[in-house]
PDB file of C-alpha atoms in Angstrom:
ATOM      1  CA  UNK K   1     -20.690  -8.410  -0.888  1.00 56.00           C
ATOM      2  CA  UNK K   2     -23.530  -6.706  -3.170  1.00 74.00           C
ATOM      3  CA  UNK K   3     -24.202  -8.052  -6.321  1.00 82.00           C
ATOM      4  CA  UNK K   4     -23.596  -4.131  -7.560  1.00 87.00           C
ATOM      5  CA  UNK K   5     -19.659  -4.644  -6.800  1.00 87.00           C
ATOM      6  CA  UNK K   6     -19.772  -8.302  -8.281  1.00 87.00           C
ATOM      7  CA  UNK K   7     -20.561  -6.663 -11.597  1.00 89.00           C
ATOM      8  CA  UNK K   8     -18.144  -3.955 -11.430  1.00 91.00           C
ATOM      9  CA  UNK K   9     -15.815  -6.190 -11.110  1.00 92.00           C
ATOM     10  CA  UNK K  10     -16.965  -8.752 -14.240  1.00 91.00           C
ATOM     11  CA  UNK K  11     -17.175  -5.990 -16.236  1.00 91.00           C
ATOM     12  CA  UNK K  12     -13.755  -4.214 -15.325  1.00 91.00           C
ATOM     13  CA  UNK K  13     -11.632  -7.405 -14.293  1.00 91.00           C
ATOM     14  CA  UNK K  14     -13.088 -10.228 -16.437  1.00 88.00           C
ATOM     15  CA  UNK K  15     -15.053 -12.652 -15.279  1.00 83.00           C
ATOM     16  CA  UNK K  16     -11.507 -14.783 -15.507  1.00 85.00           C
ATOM     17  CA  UNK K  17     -10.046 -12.453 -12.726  1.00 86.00           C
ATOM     18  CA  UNK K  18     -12.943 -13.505 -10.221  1.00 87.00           C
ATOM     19  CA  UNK K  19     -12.195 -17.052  -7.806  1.00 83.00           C
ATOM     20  CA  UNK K  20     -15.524 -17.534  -8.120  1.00 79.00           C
ATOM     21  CA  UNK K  21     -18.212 -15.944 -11.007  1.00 78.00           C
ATOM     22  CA  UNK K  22     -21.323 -15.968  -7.592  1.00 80.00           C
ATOM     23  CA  UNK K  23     -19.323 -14.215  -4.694  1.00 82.00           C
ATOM     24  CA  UNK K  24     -16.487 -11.552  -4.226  1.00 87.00           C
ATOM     25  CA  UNK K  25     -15.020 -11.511  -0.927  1.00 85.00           C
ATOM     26  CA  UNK K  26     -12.925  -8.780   0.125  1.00 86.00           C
ATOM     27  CA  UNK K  27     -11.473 -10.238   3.019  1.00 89.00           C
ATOM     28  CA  UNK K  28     -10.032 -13.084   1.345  1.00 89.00           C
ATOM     29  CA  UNK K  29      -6.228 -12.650  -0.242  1.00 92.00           C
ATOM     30  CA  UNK K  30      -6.858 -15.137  -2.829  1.00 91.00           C
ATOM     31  CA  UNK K  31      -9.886 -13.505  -4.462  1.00 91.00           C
ATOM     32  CA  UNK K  32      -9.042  -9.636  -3.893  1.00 92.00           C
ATOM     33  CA  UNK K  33      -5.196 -10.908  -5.116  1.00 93.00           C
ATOM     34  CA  UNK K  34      -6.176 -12.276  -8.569  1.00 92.00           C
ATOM     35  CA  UNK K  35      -8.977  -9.777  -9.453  1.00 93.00           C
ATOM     36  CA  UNK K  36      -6.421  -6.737  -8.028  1.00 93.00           C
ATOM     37  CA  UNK K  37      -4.115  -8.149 -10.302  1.00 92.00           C
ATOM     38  CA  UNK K  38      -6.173  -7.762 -13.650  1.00 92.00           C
ATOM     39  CA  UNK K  39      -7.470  -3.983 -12.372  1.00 94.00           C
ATOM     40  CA  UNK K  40      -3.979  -3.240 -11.765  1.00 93.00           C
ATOM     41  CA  UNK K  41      -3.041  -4.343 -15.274  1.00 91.00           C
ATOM     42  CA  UNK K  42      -6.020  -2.750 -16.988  1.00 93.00           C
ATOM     43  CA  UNK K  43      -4.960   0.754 -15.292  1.00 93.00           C
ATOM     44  CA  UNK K  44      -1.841   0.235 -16.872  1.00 91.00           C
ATOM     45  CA  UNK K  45      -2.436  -0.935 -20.371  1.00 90.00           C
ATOM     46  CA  UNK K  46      -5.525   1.439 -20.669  1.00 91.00           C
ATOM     47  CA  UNK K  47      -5.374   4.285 -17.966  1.00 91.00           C
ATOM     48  CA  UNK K  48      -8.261   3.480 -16.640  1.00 93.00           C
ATOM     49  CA  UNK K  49      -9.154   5.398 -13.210  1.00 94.00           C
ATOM     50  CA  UNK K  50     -12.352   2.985 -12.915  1.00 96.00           C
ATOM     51  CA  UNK K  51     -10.508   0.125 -13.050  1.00 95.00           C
ATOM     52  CA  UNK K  52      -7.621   1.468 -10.200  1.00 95.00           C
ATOM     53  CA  UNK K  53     -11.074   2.982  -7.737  1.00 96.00           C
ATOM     54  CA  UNK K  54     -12.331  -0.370  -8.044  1.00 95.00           C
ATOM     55  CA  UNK K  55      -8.577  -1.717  -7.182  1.00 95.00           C
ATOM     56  CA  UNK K  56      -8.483   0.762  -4.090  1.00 95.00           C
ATOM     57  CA  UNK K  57     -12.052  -0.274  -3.290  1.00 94.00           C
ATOM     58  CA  UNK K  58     -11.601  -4.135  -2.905  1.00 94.00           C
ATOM     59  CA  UNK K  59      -8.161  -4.399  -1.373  1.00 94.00           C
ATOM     60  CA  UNK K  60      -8.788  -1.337   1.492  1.00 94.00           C
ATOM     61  CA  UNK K  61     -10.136  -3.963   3.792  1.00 94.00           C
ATOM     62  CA  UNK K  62      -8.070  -6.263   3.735  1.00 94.00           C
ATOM     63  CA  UNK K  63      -4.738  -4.030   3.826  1.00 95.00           C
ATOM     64  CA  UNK K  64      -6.240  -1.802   6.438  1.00 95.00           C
ATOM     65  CA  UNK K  65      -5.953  -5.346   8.478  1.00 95.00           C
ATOM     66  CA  UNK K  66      -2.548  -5.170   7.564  1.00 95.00           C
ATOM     67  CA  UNK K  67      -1.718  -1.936   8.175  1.00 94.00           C
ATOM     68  CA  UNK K  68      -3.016  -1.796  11.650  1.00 94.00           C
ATOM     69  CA  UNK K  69      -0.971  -5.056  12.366  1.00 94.00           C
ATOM     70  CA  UNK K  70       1.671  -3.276  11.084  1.00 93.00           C
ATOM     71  CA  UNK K  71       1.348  -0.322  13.309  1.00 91.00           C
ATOM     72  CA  UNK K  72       0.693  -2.242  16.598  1.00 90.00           C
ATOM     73  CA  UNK K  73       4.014  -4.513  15.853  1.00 89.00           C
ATOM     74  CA  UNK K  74       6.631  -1.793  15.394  1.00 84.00           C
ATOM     75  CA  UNK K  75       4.371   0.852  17.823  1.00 81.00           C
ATOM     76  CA  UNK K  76       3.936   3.436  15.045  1.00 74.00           C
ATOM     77  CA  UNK K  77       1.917   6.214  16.379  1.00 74.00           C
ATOM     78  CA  UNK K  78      -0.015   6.713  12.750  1.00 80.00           C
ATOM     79  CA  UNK K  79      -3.437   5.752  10.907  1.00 86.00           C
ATOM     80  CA  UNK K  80      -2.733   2.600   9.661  1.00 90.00           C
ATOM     81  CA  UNK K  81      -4.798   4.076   6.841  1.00 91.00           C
ATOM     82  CA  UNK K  82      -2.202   6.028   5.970  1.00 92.00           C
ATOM     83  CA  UNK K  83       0.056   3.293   5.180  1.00 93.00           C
ATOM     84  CA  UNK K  84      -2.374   2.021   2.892  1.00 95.00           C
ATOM     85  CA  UNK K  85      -2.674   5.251   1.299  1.00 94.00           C
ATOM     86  CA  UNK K  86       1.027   5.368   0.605  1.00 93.00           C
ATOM     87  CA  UNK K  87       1.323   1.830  -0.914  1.00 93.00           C
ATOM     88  CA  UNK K  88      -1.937   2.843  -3.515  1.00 93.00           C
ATOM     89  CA  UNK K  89       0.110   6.631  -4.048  1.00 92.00           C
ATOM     90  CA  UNK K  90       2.580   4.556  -5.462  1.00 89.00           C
ATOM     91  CA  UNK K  91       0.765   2.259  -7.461  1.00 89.00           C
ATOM     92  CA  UNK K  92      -1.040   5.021  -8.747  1.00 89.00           C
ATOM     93  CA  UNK K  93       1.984   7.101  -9.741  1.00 86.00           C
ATOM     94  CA  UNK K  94       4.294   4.030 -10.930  1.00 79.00           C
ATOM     95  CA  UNK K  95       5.798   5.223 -14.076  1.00 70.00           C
ATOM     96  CA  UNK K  96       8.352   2.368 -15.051  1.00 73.00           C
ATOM     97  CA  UNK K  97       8.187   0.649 -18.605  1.00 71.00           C
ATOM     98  CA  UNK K  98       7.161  -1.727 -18.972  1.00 77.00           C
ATOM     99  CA  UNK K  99       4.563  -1.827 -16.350  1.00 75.00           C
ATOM    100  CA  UNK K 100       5.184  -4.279 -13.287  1.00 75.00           C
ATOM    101  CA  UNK K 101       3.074  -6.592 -13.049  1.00 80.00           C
ATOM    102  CA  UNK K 102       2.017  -7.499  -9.337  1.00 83.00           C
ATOM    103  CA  UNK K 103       0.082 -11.392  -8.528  1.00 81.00           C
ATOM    104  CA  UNK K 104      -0.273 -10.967  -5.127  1.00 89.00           C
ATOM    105  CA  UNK K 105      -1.064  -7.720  -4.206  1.00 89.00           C
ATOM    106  CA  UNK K 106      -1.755  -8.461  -0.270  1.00 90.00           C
ATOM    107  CA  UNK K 107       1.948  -9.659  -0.300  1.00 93.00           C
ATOM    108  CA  UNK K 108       3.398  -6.716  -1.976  1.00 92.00           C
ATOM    109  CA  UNK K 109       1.111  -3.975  -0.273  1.00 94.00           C
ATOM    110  CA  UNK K 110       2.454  -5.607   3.269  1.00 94.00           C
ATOM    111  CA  UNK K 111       6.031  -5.779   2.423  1.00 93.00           C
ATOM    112  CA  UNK K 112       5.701  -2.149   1.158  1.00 92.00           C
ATOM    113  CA  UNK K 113       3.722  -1.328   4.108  1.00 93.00           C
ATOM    114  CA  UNK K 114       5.952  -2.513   6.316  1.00 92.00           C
ATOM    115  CA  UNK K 115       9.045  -1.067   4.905  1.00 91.00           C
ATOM    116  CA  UNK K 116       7.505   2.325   4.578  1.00 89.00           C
ATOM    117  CA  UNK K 117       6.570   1.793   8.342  1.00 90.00           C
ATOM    118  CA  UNK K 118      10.243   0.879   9.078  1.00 87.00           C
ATOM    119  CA  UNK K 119      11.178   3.714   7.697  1.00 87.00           C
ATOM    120  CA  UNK K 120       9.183   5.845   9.637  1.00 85.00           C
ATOM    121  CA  UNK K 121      10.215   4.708  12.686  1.00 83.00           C
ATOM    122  CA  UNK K 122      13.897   5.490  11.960  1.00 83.00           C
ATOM    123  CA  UNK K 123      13.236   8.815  11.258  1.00 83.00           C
ATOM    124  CA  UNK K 124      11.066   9.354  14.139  1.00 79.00           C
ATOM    125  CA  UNK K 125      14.651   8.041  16.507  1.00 78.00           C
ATOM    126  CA  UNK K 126      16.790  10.390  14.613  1.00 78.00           C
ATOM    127  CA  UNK K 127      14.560  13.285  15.468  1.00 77.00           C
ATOM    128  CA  UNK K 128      14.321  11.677  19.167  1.00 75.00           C
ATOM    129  CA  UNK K 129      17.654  12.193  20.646  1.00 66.00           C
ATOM    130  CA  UNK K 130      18.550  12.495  24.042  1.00 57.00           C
ATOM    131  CA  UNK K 131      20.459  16.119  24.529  1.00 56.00           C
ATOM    132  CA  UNK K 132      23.897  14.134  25.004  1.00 61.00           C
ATOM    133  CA  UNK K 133      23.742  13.109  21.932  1.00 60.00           C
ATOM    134  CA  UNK K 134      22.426  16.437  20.552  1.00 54.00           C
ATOM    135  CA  UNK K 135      25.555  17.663  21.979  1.00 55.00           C
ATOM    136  CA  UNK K 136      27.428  15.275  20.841  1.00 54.00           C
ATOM    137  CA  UNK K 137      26.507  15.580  17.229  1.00 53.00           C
ATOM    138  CA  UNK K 138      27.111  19.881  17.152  1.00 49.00           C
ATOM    139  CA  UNK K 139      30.094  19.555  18.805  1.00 49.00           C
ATOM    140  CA  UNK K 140      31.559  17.020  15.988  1.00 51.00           C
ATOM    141  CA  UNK K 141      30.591  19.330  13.664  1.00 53.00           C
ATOM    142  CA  UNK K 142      33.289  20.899  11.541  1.00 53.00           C
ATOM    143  CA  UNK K 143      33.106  24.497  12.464  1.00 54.00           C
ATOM    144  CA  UNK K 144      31.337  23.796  16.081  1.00 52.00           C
ATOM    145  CA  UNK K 145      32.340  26.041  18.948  1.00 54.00           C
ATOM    146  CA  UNK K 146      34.066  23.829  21.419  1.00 56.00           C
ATOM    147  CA  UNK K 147      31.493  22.061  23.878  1.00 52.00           C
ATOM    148  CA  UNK K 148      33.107  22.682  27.496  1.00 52.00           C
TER     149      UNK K 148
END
């Protein structure tokens, strides 16, 4: 990690959001989980776009991770980025008062992840029917011409 992103982070964080005041590592949940925590709440309080790029910047590694895991366990044909992207979208646009306040992000984002994945995946099967069941459903319509 460069000594650039170690500052960013002192300065926007706190130097009491960091596991350790000489190294950042963005693979590790326990350091990218406390200082996402304080850029998270800084966005919040002050609307601070710096402090939520920095927030994106830090935890995309270690969610990607996640959100290719994801994708391989349930066989979502998507960029795993993508999931990621919806979990910060979120974040981003989170309007509730007051503001939630998130202490493990890693957690949350893969839960999230996960369910938005889920969710895809049932929609995708509702759009995959087999013509029986096409059938099936227009026939039961009210209205439907009788299926002979």
């Amino acid at each position: 990690m460069s000594d650039a992103l170690l500052k960013r982070l002192q300065k926007l964080a706190g130097a009491g959001a960091l596991v350790s005041k000489e190294r950042f590592e963005t693979g590790n949940a326990a350091h990218v989980d406390r200082a996402a925590a304080a850029l998270l709440e800084r966005f919040y309080r002050e609307n601070d776009t710096a402090a939520f790029e920095l927030l994106v910047e830090i935890g995309q590694p270690l969610l990607g991770e996640a959100a290719l895991q994801i994708t391989r366990e349930v066989g979502l044909a998507i960029a795993p980025g993508e999931l990621v992207a919806d979990y910060f979208s979120k974040l981003f646009v989170d309007l509730r008062q007051p503001t939630p306040k998130i202490g493990n992000l890693t957690a949350d984002a893969v839960a999230s992840m996960k369910e938005g994945a889920a969710r895809r995946v049932r929609i995708m099967a509702r759009r995959i029917r087999s013509p029986e069941e096409t059938v099936g459903a227009v026939a039961a319509e009210p209205g439907a011409p009788p299926v002979e």
